[in-house]
Amino acid sequence: MAFSSLSLAEARNLHLMAQGLSRSPTRKARFEDLLTAIRQMSLLQIDTIHVVARSPWLVLFSRIGGHPASWLEQALSEGALFEYWAHEACFIPADDYPLLRHRMLNPQALGWKYNHQWMTEHRQEIAELMAHIEQNGPVRSADFAAPPKSKPGWWSWKPYKRHLENLFSAGELMVVGRHNFQRIYDLRQRVLPAWDDALHGLSEDEAVRHMLRNSARSLGIFRPEWLADYYRLKRAPVAAQLAVWQEQGEVEKVEVERLGTLYLDASLASALSAVPASTHTALLSPFDPVVWDRRRAQALFDFDYRLECYTPAAKRQYGYFVLPLLHRGSLKGRLDARMDRKNACLQVHEIWLEAGVRISERFIADLQRTLSRFAAWQGANRVGIAKLPDGLAGRMASHWQID
């Protein structure tokens, strides 16, 4: 059988189409755009590092442009999203709750995210906590006093924080909102009063099939191993599922320059005859789906990337919180930055470009406009760049005011 042949650039463009990153926003963002973007990605990974902007906001900004940070909390509090362990901790469309429920019913399989011994040893205290929430309503870990002489670090979380986290992993509590990005917990029965495991639950096999299907749609084009990583699926029947999908016309094989045989989701089949070029420029979060699988980013974009915030400063190759630079279908560089909120300035410590990047006037204009828009969204009125690479030094301003 003859397969469609794609250039590497076309494969990248198809992936970015699937992720909502091939075109810049053409109008002011609406609340529904946030939900659409999350559905398109299937998952929005949560991380609390706030050097430039919290990761979920940055991932959304890259796709829908400027929007109030409160929208994400609104979507959560209104029940359009829920939180749970998927790729990692993620915001997930509410319709996909059945896909993750089996993990809640077997939390021991989550590893460090659930401590059965802790739950057993603190059974009485946890029962009292659940009764407190039932009688008094939602709680935060900050509502409970920390024990004296506690040491920093996950292993010394104050007991009630550990209770809440374990109950969350077991699906007994759900996150109903966030205050200053801190979780607010309530009883699952109060959040989803109509849910019945016997009526609405899926078997693990069914749930895995649905998660693989979401992954295929959100990736657009993929190798089998990329598919399983999206929801961190272990021992998933990927090969068997791909065979079924091929028979049903839900995926097809394509030959990609340098990469060999990949699979294309049927939602993108209509674009095969003339794959549109990507025109979007954006800063990506380290936890963006496009780069969260480092091996995929290396294979598809020839981009060697890892997050170095947990690496000692002396051993870092680039910087603490380095953001990949997406430009018109390619990952062309990265930059280390922080938002100086006190002085309303986006401070870029350094920009690095990938080998072979052609620095055109259009590239410079796109980069400067992208930095300005991002800084303005975060409330800054100026941008400062401490170190430009050789190809940009002298051709691009290192400091400017935002109009």
CSV table of N, CA and C in Angstrom, one decimal, residues 330-386:
chain,number,residue,atom,x,y,z
A,330,SER,N,8.8,26.0,13.5
A,330,SER,CA,10.1,25.4,14.0
A,330,SER,C,10.4,25.9,15.4
A,331,LEU,N,11.1,25.1,16.2
A,331,LEU,CA,11.6,25.6,17.5
A,331,LEU,C,13.0,26.1,17.2
A,332,LYS,N,13.1,27.5,17.1
A,332,LYS,CA,14.3,28.1,16.6
A,332,LYS,C,15.2,28.6,17.7
A,333,GLY,N,14.8,28.5,18.9
A,333,GLY,CA,15.7,29.0,20.0
A,333,GLY,C,15.1,28.9,21.4
A,334,ARG,N,15.7,29.6,22.3
A,334,ARG,CA,15.2,29.5,23.7
A,334,ARG,C,15.7,30.8,24.4
A,335,LEU,N,15.0,31.1,25.5
A,335,LEU,CA,15.4,32.3,26.2
A,335,LEU,C,15.1,32.1,27.7
A,336,ASP,N,16.0,32.6,28.5
A,336,ASP,CA,15.9,32.6,30.0
A,336,ASP,C,15.4,34.0,30.4
A,337,ALA,N,14.3,34.0,31.1
A,337,ALA,CA,13.7,35.3,31.5
A,337,ALA,C,13.0,35.2,32.8
A,338,ARG,N,12.7,36.4,33.3
A,338,ARG,CA,11.9,36.5,34.5
A,338,ARG,C,11.1,37.8,34.4
A,339,MET,N,9.9,37.8,35.0
A,339,MET,CA,9.1,39.0,35.1
A,339,MET,C,9.4,39.8,36.3
A,340,ASP,N,9.9,41.0,36.2
A,340,ASP,CA,10.2,41.9,37.3
A,340,ASP,C,8.9,42.7,37.5
A,341,ARG,N,8.0,42.2,38.3
A,341,ARG,CA,6.7,42.8,38.5
A,341,ARG,C,6.8,44.1,39.2
A,342,LYS,N,7.7,44.2,40.1
A,342,LYS,CA,7.9,45.5,40.8
A,342,LYS,C,8.2,46.7,39.9
A,343,ASN,N,9.0,46.4,38.9
A,343,ASN,CA,9.4,47.5,38.0
A,343,ASN,C,8.7,47.3,36.6
A,344,ALA,N,7.7,46.4,36.5
A,344,ALA,CA,6.9,46.3,35.3
A,344,ALA,C,7.8,46.0,34.1
A,345,CYS,N,8.8,45.1,34.2
A,345,CYS,CA,9.7,44.8,33.1
A,345,CYS,C,9.9,43.3,32.9
A,346,LEU,N,9.8,42.9,31.6
A,346,LEU,CA,10.2,41.5,31.3
A,346,LEU,C,11.7,41.5,31.1
A,347,GLN,N,12.4,40.9,32.0
A,347,GLN,CA,13.9,40.8,31.9
A,347,GLN,C,14.3,39.5,31.3
A,348,VAL,N,14.9,39.6,30.1
A,348,VAL,CA,15.4,38.4,29.4
A,348,VAL,C,16.9,38.4,29.7
A,349,HIS,N,17.3,37.3,30.4
A,349,HIS,CA,18.7,37.2,30.7
A,349,HIS,C,19.6,36.9,29.5
A,350,GLU,N,19.1,36.0,28.6
A,350,GLU,CA,19.8,35.6,27.4
A,350,GLU,C,18.9,34.9,26.5
A,351,ILE,N,19.2,35.1,25.2
A,351,ILE,CA,18.5,34.4,24.1
A,351,ILE,C,19.6,33.5,23.4
A,352,TRP,N,19.2,32.3,23.1
A,352,TRP,CA,20.0,31.4,22.3
A,352,TRP,C,19.2,30.9,21.1
A,353,LEU,N,19.9,30.9,20.0
A,353,LEU,CA,19.3,30.4,18.7
A,353,LEU,C,19.9,29.1,18.3
A,354,GLU,N,19.0,28.2,17.7
A,354,GLU,CA,19.5,27.0,17.2
A,354,GLU,C,20.5,27.1,16.1
A,355,ALA,N,21.4,26.2,15.9
A,355,ALA,CA,22.3,26.2,14.8
A,355,ALA,C,21.6,26.3,13.5
A,356,GLY,N,22.1,27.2,12.6
A,356,GLY,CA,21.5,27.2,11.3
A,356,GLY,C,20.3,28.1,11.1
A,357,VAL,N,19.8,28.7,12.2
A,357,VAL,CA,18.6,29.6,12.1
A,357,VAL,C,19.0,30.8,11.2
A,358,ARG,N,18.2,31.1,10.2
A,358,ARG,CA,18.4,32.3,9.4
A,358,ARG,C,17.7,33.5,10.0
A,359,ILE,N,18.5,34.5,10.3
A,359,ILE,CA,17.9,35.7,11.0
A,359,ILE,C,17.6,36.7,10.0
A,360,SER,N,16.3,36.7,9.7
A,360,SER,CA,15.7,37.7,8.7
A,360,SER,C,15.1,38.9,9.5
A,361,GLU,N,14.8,39.9,8.7
A,361,GLU,CA,14.1,41.0,9.3
A,361,GLU,C,12.8,40.6,9.9
A,362,ARG,N,12.1,39.7,9.1
A,362,ARG,CA,10.8,39.2,9.6
A,362,ARG,C,11.0,38.4,10.9
A,363,PHE,N,12.0,37.6,11.0
A,363,PHE,CA,12.2,36.9,12.3
A,363,PHE,C,12.4,37.9,13.4
A,364,ILE,N,13.2,38.9,13.2
A,364,ILE,CA,13.5,39.9,14.3
A,364,ILE,C,12.2,40.6,14.7
A,365,ALA,N,11.4,41.0,13.7
A,365,ALA,CA,10.1,41.7,14.0
A,365,ALA,C,9.2,40.7,14.7
A,366,ASP,N,9.1,39.5,14.3
A,366,ASP,CA,8.2,38.5,15.0
A,366,ASP,C,8.6,38.3,16.4
A,367,LEU,N,9.9,38.2,16.7
A,367,LEU,CA,10.4,38.0,18.0
A,367,LEU,C,10.2,39.2,18.9
A,368,GLN,N,10.4,40.4,18.4
A,368,GLN,CA,10.2,41.6,19.2
A,368,GLN,C,8.7,41.7,19.5
A,369,ARG,N,7.9,41.5,18.5
A,369,ARG,CA,6.4,41.6,18.8
A,369,ARG,C,5.9,40.6,19.8
A,370,THR,N,6.5,39.4,19.7
A,370,THR,CA,6.1,38.3,20.6
A,370,THR,C,6.5,38.6,22.0
A,371,LEU,N,7.7,39.1,22.2
A,371,LEU,CA,8.1,39.5,23.6
A,371,LEU,C,7.3,40.7,24.1
A,372,SER,N,7.0,41.6,23.3
A,372,SER,CA,6.2,42.8,23.7
A,372,SER,C,4.8,42.4,24.1
A,373,ARG,N,4.2,41.5,23.3
A,373,ARG,CA,2.8,41.1,23.6
A,373,ARG,C,2.8,40.3,24.9
A,374,PHE,N,3.7,39.4,25.1
A,374,PHE,CA,3.8,38.6,26.3
A,374,PHE,C,4.0,39.5,27.5
A,375,ALA,N,5.0,40.4,27.4
A,375,ALA,CA,5.2,41.3,28.5
A,375,ALA,C,4.0,42.2,28.9
A,376,ALA,N,3.3,42.7,27.9
A,376,ALA,CA,2.2,43.5,28.1
A,376,ALA,C,1.1,42.7,28.8
A,377,TRP,N,0.9,41.5,28.4
A,377,TRP,CA,-0.1,40.6,29.0
A,377,TRP,C,0.2,40.5,30.5
A,378,GLN,N,1.4,40.4,30.9
A,378,GLN,CA,1.8,40.3,32.3
A,378,GLN,C,1.9,41.6,33.0
A,379,GLY,N,1.5,42.7,32.4
A,379,GLY,CA,1.5,44.0,33.0
A,379,GLY,C,2.7,44.8,32.9
A,380,ALA,N,3.7,44.3,32.1
A,380,ALA,CA,4.9,45.1,32.0
A,380,ALA,C,4.8,46.2,30.9
A,381,ASN,N,5.6,47.2,31.0
A,381,ASN,CA,5.6,48.3,30.0
A,381,ASN,C,6.9,48.4,29.3
A,382,ARG,N,7.8,47.5,29.6
A,382,ARG,CA,9.1,47.5,28.9
A,382,ARG,C,9.8,46.1,28.9
A,383,VAL,N,10.7,45.9,28.0
A,383,VAL,CA,11.4,44.7,27.8
A,383,VAL,C,12.9,45.0,27.9
A,384,GLY,N,13.7,44.2,28.6
A,384,GLY,CA,15.1,44.4,28.6
A,384,GLY,C,15.8,43.1,28.4
A,385,ILE,N,16.8,43.0,27.5
A,385,ILE,CA,17.5,41.8,27.1
A,385,ILE,C,19.0,42.0,27.5
A,386,ALA,N,19.5,41.2,28.4
A,386,ALA,CA,20.8,41.4,28.9
A,386,ALA,C,21.9,40.9,27.8
